[in-house]
């Protein structure tokens, strides 16, 4: 048996793989020594040991690199889906980097311009010092909740995937958006423009959005029921906002909102509806708009590659179906959520006479669907007609939706047991299940 000279550095390099190779080498050396008469070759063992450990270290380093890359990829994916808690300090840093001090006249690297003619409600430095909390990623960039020192809260929206526009054209389009003022539209407070960044600043809507109001906490004890009266009020508020946008948009060959869906319907501290993300069609690159905006999911775009004001009407009809059924529409379902093609589903239910199953149990409770729900359903069916020419104008929609509450105030309750209880021309009173 060959004796290996003791070397403390050699001892530190020993790993399981190296030990195994050493064992093989030792056995081979023993055989060689027996054949050659026991000639010593200790330096050869040390060389084998060093090579073996180098191989092991390279393999370990390679595995660590792969693990690190996969870990970062998974972490980023989870943050994008809001599975991981947000790092407020990190969010503040990102938002701070995006905003560089400038002047309303365009001095410096960027500028923050307030839309209110009375002047800014806060200074740019206040925004720099604010703490930020990530609200999530939308179709066109991340949103941050900025808490100013004076107690005011604003939302900073970073815009991405915009079409190439000169600064003058960008400002012109933004001014057109800011000029849309209505009690049911979320106002644009300010915008920021630089070569690298485009930001919009909005008031913070304290009571969340319609998507979470409709679908959040389903099947849990924490679920707060969203009753019929509140849903009807939401449908009416959205219709009024949409009518205002259409009335102040001259072109018929565009959708004034363009991306109407429940996640873009907010509620203020008084639970009043605030429609947001309107007017972005004029800023977003067309290929991106076609992929992400609701107006491009309409039947006419699928067949003729065109949108119009009637595309917004179709989107409104889908939104009303979502309010009535409590189901998520397939065309606007968030990633990982299974949606339903509501227009086809509701039409099939009416055609096959199982209308009573359409309505969300949360609004019919024990009394069944009332006349107002059925009226609203038929308005939505007209809005979702496959032919844009057959859809009503949004002004007509508002007039009909506003009547629902007035007419239902005069109705008494009755149970809807089957579809024979109602027809479009029926005079039978179904009732009002107001909550």
Tab-separated table of C-alpha atoms in Angstrom:
chain	number	residue	atom	x	y	z
A	1	UNK	CA	0.000	0.000	0.000
A	2	UNK	CA	1.372	3.386	-0.976
A	3	UNK	CA	1.491	5.998	1.774
A	4	UNK	CA	0.419	9.551	0.718
A	5	UNK	CA	2.425	12.295	2.402
A	6	UNK	CA	0.241	14.473	4.684
A	7	UNK	CA	-0.581	17.888	3.211
A	8	UNK	CA	-3.138	20.171	4.999
A	9	UNK	CA	-4.114	21.896	1.720
A	10	UNK	CA	-4.741	18.546	0.089
A	11	UNK	CA	-6.996	17.609	3.010
A	12	UNK	CA	-9.125	20.755	2.563
A	13	UNK	CA	-9.715	20.002	-1.116
A	14	UNK	CA	-11.125	16.551	-0.527
A	15	UNK	CA	-14.775	16.215	-1.666
A	16	UNK	CA	-16.913	13.085	-2.138
A	17	UNK	CA	-16.196	13.016	-5.875
A	18	UNK	CA	-12.500	13.644	-5.311
A	19	UNK	CA	-12.389	10.954	-2.656
A	20	UNK	CA	-13.943	8.478	-5.055
A	21	UNK	CA	-11.440	9.354	-7.769
A	22	UNK	CA	-8.652	9.126	-5.213
A	23	UNK	CA	-9.825	5.665	-4.222
A	24	UNK	CA	-9.730	4.500	-7.837
A	25	UNK	CA	-6.353	6.094	-8.402
A	26	UNK	CA	-4.992	4.506	-5.237
A	27	UNK	CA	-6.182	1.087	-6.296
A	28	UNK	CA	-4.597	1.526	-9.700
A	29	UNK	CA	-1.381	2.708	-8.097
A	30	UNK	CA	-1.337	-0.260	-5.740
A	31	UNK	CA	-1.620	-2.585	-8.688
A	32	UNK	CA	1.097	-0.654	-10.517
A	33	UNK	CA	3.368	-0.735	-7.501
A	34	UNK	CA	2.864	-4.435	-7.065
A	35	UNK	CA	3.792	-4.937	-10.704
A	36	UNK	CA	6.699	-2.511	-10.653
A	37	UNK	CA	7.980	-3.431	-7.279
A	38	UNK	CA	6.327	-0.663	-5.156
A	39	UNK	CA	7.674	2.417	-6.895
A	40	UNK	CA	6.208	5.612	-5.255
A	41	UNK	CA	4.275	8.157	-7.321
A	42	UNK	CA	2.616	10.454	-4.725
A	43	UNK	CA	2.783	13.550	-6.898
A	44	UNK	CA	0.460	11.898	-9.383
A	45	UNK	CA	-2.212	11.486	-6.698
A	46	UNK	CA	-2.036	15.144	-5.782
A	47	UNK	CA	-2.488	16.145	-9.424
A	48	UNK	CA	-5.509	13.865	-9.805
A	49	UNK	CA	-6.979	15.250	-6.586
A	50	UNK	CA	-6.601	18.861	-7.709
A	51	UNK	CA	-8.147	18.188	-11.122
A	52	UNK	CA	-11.070	16.345	-9.529
A	53	UNK	CA	-11.803	19.217	-7.159
A	54	UNK	CA	-11.611	21.776	-9.955
A	55	UNK	CA	-14.197	19.775	-11.889
A	56	UNK	CA	-16.450	19.615	-8.832
A	57	UNK	CA	-16.175	23.358	-8.213
A	58	UNK	CA	-17.006	24.147	-11.847
A	59	UNK	CA	-20.095	21.907	-11.681
A	60	UNK	CA	-21.247	23.524	-8.416
A	61	UNK	CA	-20.722	27.010	-9.854
A	62	UNK	CA	-22.703	26.084	-12.974
A	63	UNK	CA	-25.604	24.746	-10.881
A	64	UNK	CA	-25.623	27.869	-8.708
A	65	UNK	CA	-25.857	30.105	-11.787
A	66	UNK	CA	-28.812	28.103	-13.133
A	67	UNK	CA	-30.550	28.206	-9.732
A	68	UNK	CA	-30.017	31.959	-9.399
A	69	UNK	CA	-31.473	32.648	-12.852
A	70	UNK	CA	-34.535	30.458	-12.237
A	71	UNK	CA	-35.062	31.974	-8.788
A	72	UNK	CA	-35.018	35.528	-10.166
A	73	UNK	CA	-37.352	34.576	-13.008
A	74	UNK	CA	-39.840	32.998	-10.589
A	75	UNK	CA	-39.598	35.936	-8.181
A	76	UNK	CA	-40.279	38.467	-10.929
A	77	UNK	CA	-43.207	36.428	-12.214
A	78	UNK	CA	-44.727	36.252	-8.726
A	79	UNK	CA	-44.290	39.994	-8.216
A	80	UNK	CA	-45.954	40.671	-11.542
A	81	UNK	CA	-48.977	38.689	-10.335
A	82	UNK	CA	-48.878	40.400	-6.903
A	83	UNK	CA	-48.233	37.063	-5.154
A	84	UNK	CA	-45.249	38.471	-3.300
A	85	UNK	CA	-45.561	41.514	-1.008
A	86	UNK	CA	-44.340	44.734	-2.541
A	87	UNK	CA	-41.203	46.420	-1.285
A	88	UNK	CA	-42.342	49.981	-0.597
A	89	UNK	CA	-38.801	51.342	-0.396
A	90	UNK	CA	-37.979	49.677	-3.708
A	91	UNK	CA	-41.152	51.079	-5.279
A	92	UNK	CA	-40.245	54.566	-4.082
A	93	UNK	CA	-36.792	54.231	-5.618
A	94	UNK	CA	-38.169	53.111	-8.977
A	95	UNK	CA	-40.740	55.899	-9.050
A	96	UNK	CA	-38.132	58.431	-7.990
A	97	UNK	CA	-35.831	57.405	-10.807
A	98	UNK	CA	-38.667	57.787	-13.280
A	99	UNK	CA	-39.345	61.380	-12.225
A	100	UNK	CA	-36.607	63.900	-12.788
A	101	UNK	CA	-37.005	67.496	-11.751
A	102	UNK	CA	-37.985	69.893	-14.494
A	103	UNK	CA	-40.076	72.967	-15.162
A	104	UNK	CA	-43.504	73.397	-16.776
A	105	UNK	CA	-41.736	75.084	-19.687
A	106	UNK	CA	-39.723	71.953	-20.348
A	107	UNK	CA	-36.431	72.837	-18.670
A	108	UNK	CA	-34.277	70.076	-17.239
A	109	UNK	CA	-34.492	66.448	-18.285
A	110	UNK	CA	-38.256	66.225	-17.858
A	111	UNK	CA	-41.306	68.131	-16.770
A	112	UNK	CA	-44.321	67.648	-14.532
A	113	UNK	CA	-47.287	69.654	-15.770
A	114	UNK	CA	-50.511	70.068	-13.796
A	115	UNK	CA	-53.769	70.253	-15.728
A	116	UNK	CA	-55.645	72.487	-13.288
A	117	UNK	CA	-55.395	76.117	-14.375
A	118	UNK	CA	-55.389	77.207	-10.724
A	119	UNK	CA	-51.909	75.765	-10.351
A	120	UNK	CA	-50.399	72.654	-8.779
A	121	UNK	CA	-51.977	71.282	-5.635
A	122	UNK	CA	-48.533	70.099	-4.531
A	123	UNK	CA	-44.946	70.691	-5.540
A	124	UNK	CA	-42.680	68.403	-7.487
A	125	UNK	CA	-40.397	68.109	-4.471
A	126	UNK	CA	-43.347	66.722	-2.486
A	127	UNK	CA	-43.605	63.902	-4.993
A	128	UNK	CA	-39.867	63.218	-4.706
A	129	UNK	CA	-40.173	62.852	-0.940
A	130	UNK	CA	-43.303	60.693	-1.008
A	131	UNK	CA	-43.341	57.005	-0.148
A	132	UNK	CA	-44.614	54.736	-2.896
A	133	UNK	CA	-46.503	51.472	-2.914
A	134	UNK	CA	-46.883	49.328	-6.016
A	135	UNK	CA	-50.509	48.819	-7.023
A	136	UNK	CA	-49.761	46.319	-9.766
A	137	UNK	CA	-49.104	46.190	-13.475
A	138	UNK	CA	-51.754	47.163	-15.986
A	139	UNK	CA	-51.863	46.720	-19.743
A	140	UNK	CA	-49.777	49.839	-20.287
A	141	UNK	CA	-47.405	49.969	-17.329
A	142	UNK	CA	-47.040	49.880	-13.557
A	143	UNK	CA	-49.080	51.994	-11.134
A	144	UNK	CA	-47.793	53.399	-7.848
A	145	UNK	CA	-49.655	54.862	-4.908
A	146	UNK	CA	-47.698	57.928	-3.759
A	147	UNK	CA	-48.383	59.212	-0.241
A	148	UNK	CA	-47.414	62.868	0.065
A	149	UNK	CA	-46.297	64.456	3.313
A	150	UNK	CA	-49.372	66.688	3.469
A	151	UNK	CA	-51.623	63.629	3.552
A	152	UNK	CA	-52.699	63.687	-0.064
A	153	UNK	CA	-52.555	60.429	-2.017
A	154	UNK	CA	-52.088	60.243	-5.785
A	155	UNK	CA	-51.554	57.445	-8.273
A	156	UNK	CA	-48.568	57.587	-10.615
A	157	UNK	CA	-49.014	55.551	-13.787
A	158	UNK	CA	-45.940	54.745	-15.880
A	159	UNK	CA	-46.867	54.473	-19.550
A	160	UNK	CA	-45.133	51.963	-21.810
A	161	UNK	CA	-45.554	50.705	-25.374
A	162	UNK	CA	-46.681	54.098	-26.669
A	163	UNK	CA	-46.568	55.006	-30.331
A	164	UNK	CA	-43.701	57.311	-31.388
A	165	UNK	CA	-44.939	60.876	-30.926
A	166	UNK	CA	-43.217	64.220	-30.902
A	167	UNK	CA	-43.432	66.143	-27.638
A	168	UNK	CA	-45.926	68.537	-29.242
A	169	UNK	CA	-48.177	65.721	-30.442
A	170	UNK	CA	-47.971	63.953	-27.081
A	171	UNK	CA	-48.985	67.130	-25.261
A	172	UNK	CA	-51.873	67.691	-27.687
A	173	UNK	CA	-53.242	64.193	-27.103
A	174	UNK	CA	-52.843	64.498	-23.334
A	175	UNK	CA	-54.663	67.842	-23.318
A	176	UNK	CA	-57.557	66.219	-25.154
A	177	UNK	CA	-57.752	63.548	-22.438
A	178	UNK	CA	-57.525	66.114	-19.628
A	179	UNK	CA	-60.308	68.211	-21.174
A	180	UNK	CA	-62.771	65.355	-20.618
A	181	UNK	CA	-64.349	66.456	-17.345
A	182	UNK	CA	-67.332	64.630	-15.855
A	183	UNK	CA	-68.341	63.524	-12.328
A	184	UNK	CA	-67.995	59.873	-13.383
A	185	UNK	CA	-64.587	60.218	-15.066
A	186	UNK	CA	-61.343	59.942	-13.094
A	187	UNK	CA	-59.624	63.280	-13.809
A	188	UNK	CA	-56.035	63.545	-14.999
A	189	UNK	CA	-54.169	65.668	-12.434
A	190	UNK	CA	-50.837	66.013	-14.194
A	191	UNK	CA	-48.506	64.439	-16.690
A	192	UNK	CA	-44.755	64.040	-16.842
A	193	UNK	CA	-42.805	63.969	-20.078
A	194	UNK	CA	-39.162	63.220	-20.818
A	195	UNK	CA	-37.286	61.294	-23.478
A	196	UNK	CA	-37.211	58.199	-21.282
A	197	UNK	CA	-40.473	58.352	-19.318
A	198	UNK	CA	-44.148	59.199	-19.711
A	199	UNK	CA	-46.200	59.432	-16.510
A	200	UNK	CA	-49.825	60.230	-15.669
A	201	UNK	CA	-50.901	61.363	-12.196
A	202	UNK	CA	-54.443	60.659	-10.976
A	203	UNK	CA	-56.368	61.034	-7.704
A	204	UNK	CA	-56.395	57.879	-5.599
A	205	UNK	CA	-59.756	56.050	-5.646
A	206	UNK	CA	-60.180	54.838	-2.077
A	207	UNK	CA	-62.754	52.074	-2.595
A	208	UNK	CA	-61.049	49.945	-5.210
A	209	UNK	CA	-62.374	48.809	-8.569
A	210	UNK	CA	-65.469	47.090	-9.919
A	211	UNK	CA	-63.678	43.853	-10.778
A	212	UNK	CA	-62.711	43.237	-7.162
A	213	UNK	CA	-66.119	44.413	-5.940
A	214	UNK	CA	-67.772	41.815	-8.171
A	215	UNK	CA	-65.368	38.907	-7.908
A	216	UNK	CA	-63.160	39.417	-4.861
A	217	UNK	CA	-63.611	37.022	-1.939
A	218	UNK	CA	-66.177	34.811	-3.652
A	219	UNK	CA	-66.925	31.746	-1.562
A	220	UNK	CA	-65.284	33.131	1.592
A	221	UNK	CA	-66.594	34.608	4.825
A	222	UNK	CA	-64.853	37.883	4.022
A	223	UNK	CA	-67.021	38.418	0.951
A	224	UNK	CA	-69.107	41.620	1.142
A	225	UNK	CA	-72.255	41.156	-1.000
A	226	UNK	CA	-72.550	43.558	-3.926
A	227	UNK	CA	-76.294	44.109	-4.137
A	228	UNK	CA	-78.603	44.945	-7.005
A	229	UNK	CA	-79.052	48.640	-6.206
A	230	UNK	CA	-75.280	49.219	-6.145
A	231	UNK	CA	-74.795	47.331	-9.401
A	232	UNK	CA	-77.525	49.323	-11.111
A	233	UNK	CA	-75.939	52.570	-9.879
A	234	UNK	CA	-72.597	51.420	-11.314
A	235	UNK	CA	-74.183	50.628	-14.693
A	236	UNK	CA	-75.811	54.059	-14.776
A	237	UNK	CA	-72.639	55.917	-13.773
A	238	UNK	CA	-70.554	54.164	-16.421
A	239	UNK	CA	-73.179	54.882	-19.096
A	240	UNK	CA	-73.162	58.603	-18.238
A	241	UNK	CA	-69.369	58.760	-18.391
A	242	UNK	CA	-69.332	56.952	-21.719
A	243	UNK	CA	-71.967	59.278	-23.160
A	244	UNK	CA	-69.834	62.286	-22.201
A	245	UNK	CA	-66.777	60.804	-23.913
A	246	UNK	CA	-68.756	60.059	-27.077
A	247	UNK	CA	-70.370	63.486	-27.171
A	248	UNK	CA	-66.959	65.177	-27.002
A	249	UNK	CA	-65.259	62.963	-29.587
A	250	UNK	CA	-65.832	64.023	-33.181
A	251	UNK	CA	-64.407	61.060	-35.055
A	252	UNK	CA	-66.699	58.081	-35.567
A	253	UNK	CA	-63.767	55.870	-36.545
A	254	UNK	CA	-62.422	55.528	-33.032
A	255	UNK	CA	-63.570	54.210	-29.669
A	256	UNK	CA	-63.509	57.203	-27.274
A	257	UNK	CA	-62.758	54.956	-24.318
A	258	UNK	CA	-61.327	51.938	-26.084
A	259	UNK	CA	-60.664	49.759	-23.044
A	260	UNK	CA	-63.876	49.650	-21.010
A	261	UNK	CA	-63.831	46.791	-18.489
A	262	UNK	CA	-64.573	46.256	-14.804
A	263	UNK	CA	-60.965	46.753	-13.638
A	264	UNK	CA	-61.077	50.247	-15.183
A	265	UNK	CA	-64.148	51.239	-13.155
A	266	UNK	CA	-63.151	52.715	-9.784
A	267	UNK	CA	-65.062	53.864	-6.684
A	268	UNK	CA	-64.293	56.990	-4.674
A	269	UNK	CA	-64.762	57.414	-0.917
A	270	UNK	CA	-68.505	57.984	-1.484
A	271	UNK	CA	-68.800	54.877	-3.689
A	272	UNK	CA	-69.363	57.013	-6.767
A	273	UNK	CA	-68.261	55.464	-10.061
A	274	UNK	CA	-65.080	56.808	-11.681
A	275	UNK	CA	-64.198	55.505	-15.147
A	276	UNK	CA	-60.450	55.517	-15.825
A	277	UNK	CA	-57.965	54.697	-18.624
A	278	UNK	CA	-60.056	56.487	-21.243
A	279	UNK	CA	-58.522	58.047	-24.341
A	280	UNK	CA	-55.379	55.914	-24.432
A	281	UNK	CA	-56.160	54.647	-27.940
A	282	UNK	CA	-54.581	57.832	-29.315
A	283	UNK	CA	-51.309	57.169	-27.466
A	284	UNK	CA	-50.777	53.418	-27.666
A	285	UNK	CA	-48.972	51.760	-30.554
A	286	UNK	CA	-51.606	50.076	-32.787
A	287	UNK	CA	-50.156	46.523	-32.587
A	288	UNK	CA	-50.141	46.746	-28.787
A	289	UNK	CA	-53.675	48.169	-28.712
A	290	UNK	CA	-54.895	45.288	-30.875
A	291	UNK	CA	-53.476	42.810	-28.377
A	292	UNK	CA	-54.594	44.410	-25.121
A	293	UNK	CA	-57.575	46.761	-25.534
A	294	UNK	CA	-61.175	45.602	-25.225
A	295	UNK	CA	-62.422	47.476	-28.302
A	296	UNK	CA	-60.204	45.256	-30.425
A	297	UNK	CA	-62.014	42.144	-29.129
A	298	UNK	CA	-65.293	43.184	-30.770
A	299	UNK	CA	-66.903	41.159	-33.585
A	300	UNK	CA	-66.294	43.936	-36.134
A	301	UNK	CA	-62.577	44.072	-35.413
A	302	UNK	CA	-62.277	40.303	-35.611
A	303	UNK	CA	-63.914	40.285	-39.048
A	304	UNK	CA	-63.220	43.730	-40.562
A	305	UNK	CA	-60.251	45.034	-38.525
A	306	UNK	CA	-62.008	48.279	-37.623
A	307	UNK	CA	-63.350	49.918	-34.482
A	308	UNK	CA	-65.779	52.779	-33.868
A	309	UNK	CA	-67.874	54.389	-31.168
A	310	UNK	CA	-70.122	51.334	-31.366
A	311	UNK	CA	-67.156	49.273	-30.139
A	312	UNK	CA	-67.484	51.075	-26.800
A	313	UNK	CA	-71.211	50.259	-26.816
A	314	UNK	CA	-70.367	46.559	-27.233
A	315	UNK	CA	-67.900	46.805	-24.330
A	316	UNK	CA	-70.595	48.426	-22.193
A	317	UNK	CA	-73.016	45.589	-22.948
A	318	UNK	CA	-70.389	43.065	-21.838
A	319	UNK	CA	-69.839	45.055	-18.639
A	320	UNK	CA	-73.575	44.993	-17.864
A	321	UNK	CA	-73.629	41.219	-18.397
A	322	UNK	CA	-70.753	40.958	-15.920
A	323	UNK	CA	-72.763	43.006	-13.399
A	324	UNK	CA	-75.861	40.852	-13.827
A	325	UNK	CA	-74.237	37.422	-13.922
A	326	UNK	CA	-71.280	37.863	-11.583
A	327	UNK	CA	-69.141	36.025	-14.151
A	328	UNK	CA	-65.801	37.145	-15.582
A	329	UNK	CA	-65.875	37.947	-19.327
A	330	UNK	CA	-63.388	35.934	-21.377
A	331	UNK	CA	-62.158	38.964	-23.343
A	332	UNK	CA	-61.015	40.859	-20.236
A	333	UNK	CA	-60.189	38.025	-17.817
A	334	UNK	CA	-56.908	38.557	-15.908
A	335	UNK	CA	-54.087	36.040	-16.480
A	336	UNK	CA	-54.853	32.755	-14.758
A	337	UNK	CA	-58.611	33.419	-14.648
A	338	UNK	CA	-61.065	31.415	-16.723
A	339	UNK	CA	-63.623	33.702	-18.322
A	340	UNK	CA	-66.948	33.150	-20.073
A	341	UNK	CA	-67.967	34.430	-23.506
A	342	UNK	CA	-70.883	36.294	-21.934
A	343	UNK	CA	-72.617	37.627	-25.052
A	344	UNK	CA	-73.055	34.177	-26.540
A	345	UNK	CA	-73.851	32.579	-23.185
A	346	UNK	CA	-76.644	35.032	-22.296
A	347	UNK	CA	-78.172	34.904	-25.776
A	348	UNK	CA	-78.202	31.119	-25.647
A	349	UNK	CA	-79.845	31.196	-22.204
A	350	UNK	CA	-82.634	33.461	-23.457
A	351	UNK	CA	-83.084	31.438	-26.631
A	352	UNK	CA	-83.279	28.140	-24.738
A	353	UNK	CA	-85.508	29.649	-22.029
A	354	UNK	CA	-83.372	29.275	-18.930
A	355	UNK	CA	-83.072	33.014	-18.322
A	356	UNK	CA	-83.561	32.633	-14.564
A	357	UNK	CA	-80.133	30.987	-14.312
A	358	UNK	CA	-78.355	34.002	-15.784
A	359	UNK	CA	-78.487	36.238	-12.731
A	360	UNK	CA	-75.938	36.233	-9.936
A	361	UNK	CA	-77.500	34.574	-6.832
A	362	UNK	CA	-76.073	37.454	-4.810
A	363	UNK	CA	-78.580	39.885	-6.340
A	364	UNK	CA	-81.650	37.702	-6.775
A	365	UNK	CA	-81.436	36.306	-3.211
A	366	UNK	CA	-84.755	34.554	-2.463
A	367	UNK	CA	-87.063	36.772	-4.511
A	368	UNK	CA	-85.795	35.901	-7.969
A	369	UNK	CA	-84.879	38.320	-10.726
A	370	UNK	CA	-86.926	41.492	-10.868
A	371	UNK	CA	-88.186	43.492	-13.811
A	372	UNK	CA	-85.280	45.932	-13.621
A	373	UNK	CA	-82.704	43.163	-13.968
A	374	UNK	CA	-84.532	41.775	-16.981
A	375	UNK	CA	-84.793	45.216	-18.584
A	376	UNK	CA	-81.084	45.809	-18.054
A	377	UNK	CA	-80.311	42.406	-19.546
A	378	UNK	CA	-82.240	43.227	-22.730
A	379	UNK	CA	-80.466	46.600	-23.029
A	380	UNK	CA	-77.132	44.778	-22.811
A	381	UNK	CA	-78.246	42.270	-25.449
A	382	UNK	CA	-78.913	45.121	-27.877
A	383	UNK	CA	-75.514	46.638	-27.094
A	384	UNK	CA	-73.799	43.331	-27.867
A	385	UNK	CA	-75.385	42.800	-31.275
A	386	UNK	CA	-72.783	41.423	-33.689
A	387	UNK	CA	-73.627	44.168	-36.176
A	388	UNK	CA	-72.414	47.630	-35.052
A	389	UNK	CA	-75.176	49.268	-37.100
A	390	UNK	CA	-77.842	47.494	-35.032
A	391	UNK	CA	-76.423	48.604	-31.698
A	392	UNK	CA	-78.019	51.677	-30.079
A	393	UNK	CA	-76.186	54.968	-29.693
A	394	UNK	CA	-74.779	55.463	-26.215
A	395	UNK	CA	-77.216	58.351	-25.647
A	396	UNK	CA	-80.116	55.949	-26.198
A	397	UNK	CA	-78.501	53.482	-23.818
A	398	UNK	CA	-78.256	56.111	-21.078
A	399	UNK	CA	-81.909	57.058	-21.504
A	400	UNK	CA	-83.001	53.423	-21.184
A	401	UNK	CA	-80.722	52.587	-18.262
A	402	UNK	CA	-81.840	55.685	-16.350
A	403	UNK	CA	-85.452	54.531	-16.694
A	404	UNK	CA	-84.784	51.231	-14.952
A	405	UNK	CA	-84.714	52.705	-11.466
A	406	UNK	CA	-87.672	55.060	-12.070
A	407	UNK	CA	-89.889	52.290	-13.415
A	408	UNK	CA	-88.898	49.758	-10.776
A	409	UNK	CA	-89.845	52.120	-7.958
A	410	UNK	CA	-93.459	51.526	-8.925
A	411	UNK	CA	-93.185	47.722	-9.020
A	412	UNK	CA	-93.883	45.160	-6.332
A	413	UNK	CA	-91.915	41.996	-5.659
A	414	UNK	CA	-92.666	38.701	-7.344
A	415	UNK	CA	-90.728	35.485	-7.858
A	416	UNK	CA	-89.385	34.566	-11.274
A	417	UNK	CA	-90.028	30.836	-11.380
A	418	UNK	CA	-89.615	30.237	-15.111
A	419	UNK	CA	-89.092	32.116	-18.351
A	420	UNK	CA	-92.821	32.263	-19.070
A	421	UNK	CA	-92.964	34.896	-16.330
A	422	UNK	CA	-91.360	37.409	-18.643
A	423	UNK	CA	-91.280	38.435	-22.251
A	424	UNK	CA	-90.162	41.663	-23.871
A	425	UNK	CA	-93.772	42.801	-24.162
A	426	UNK	CA	-95.029	41.254	-20.930
A	427	UNK	CA	-97.056	43.441	-18.604
A	428	UNK	CA	-96.556	41.173	-15.594
A	429	UNK	CA	-94.915	42.881	-12.635
A	430	UNK	CA	-91.798	41.040	-11.396
A	431	UNK	CA	-90.652	43.468	-8.702
A	432	UNK	CA	-87.604	45.304	-7.442
A	433	UNK	CA	-85.011	43.655	-5.223
A	434	UNK	CA	-83.185	46.805	-4.219
A	435	UNK	CA	-80.220	46.530	-1.873
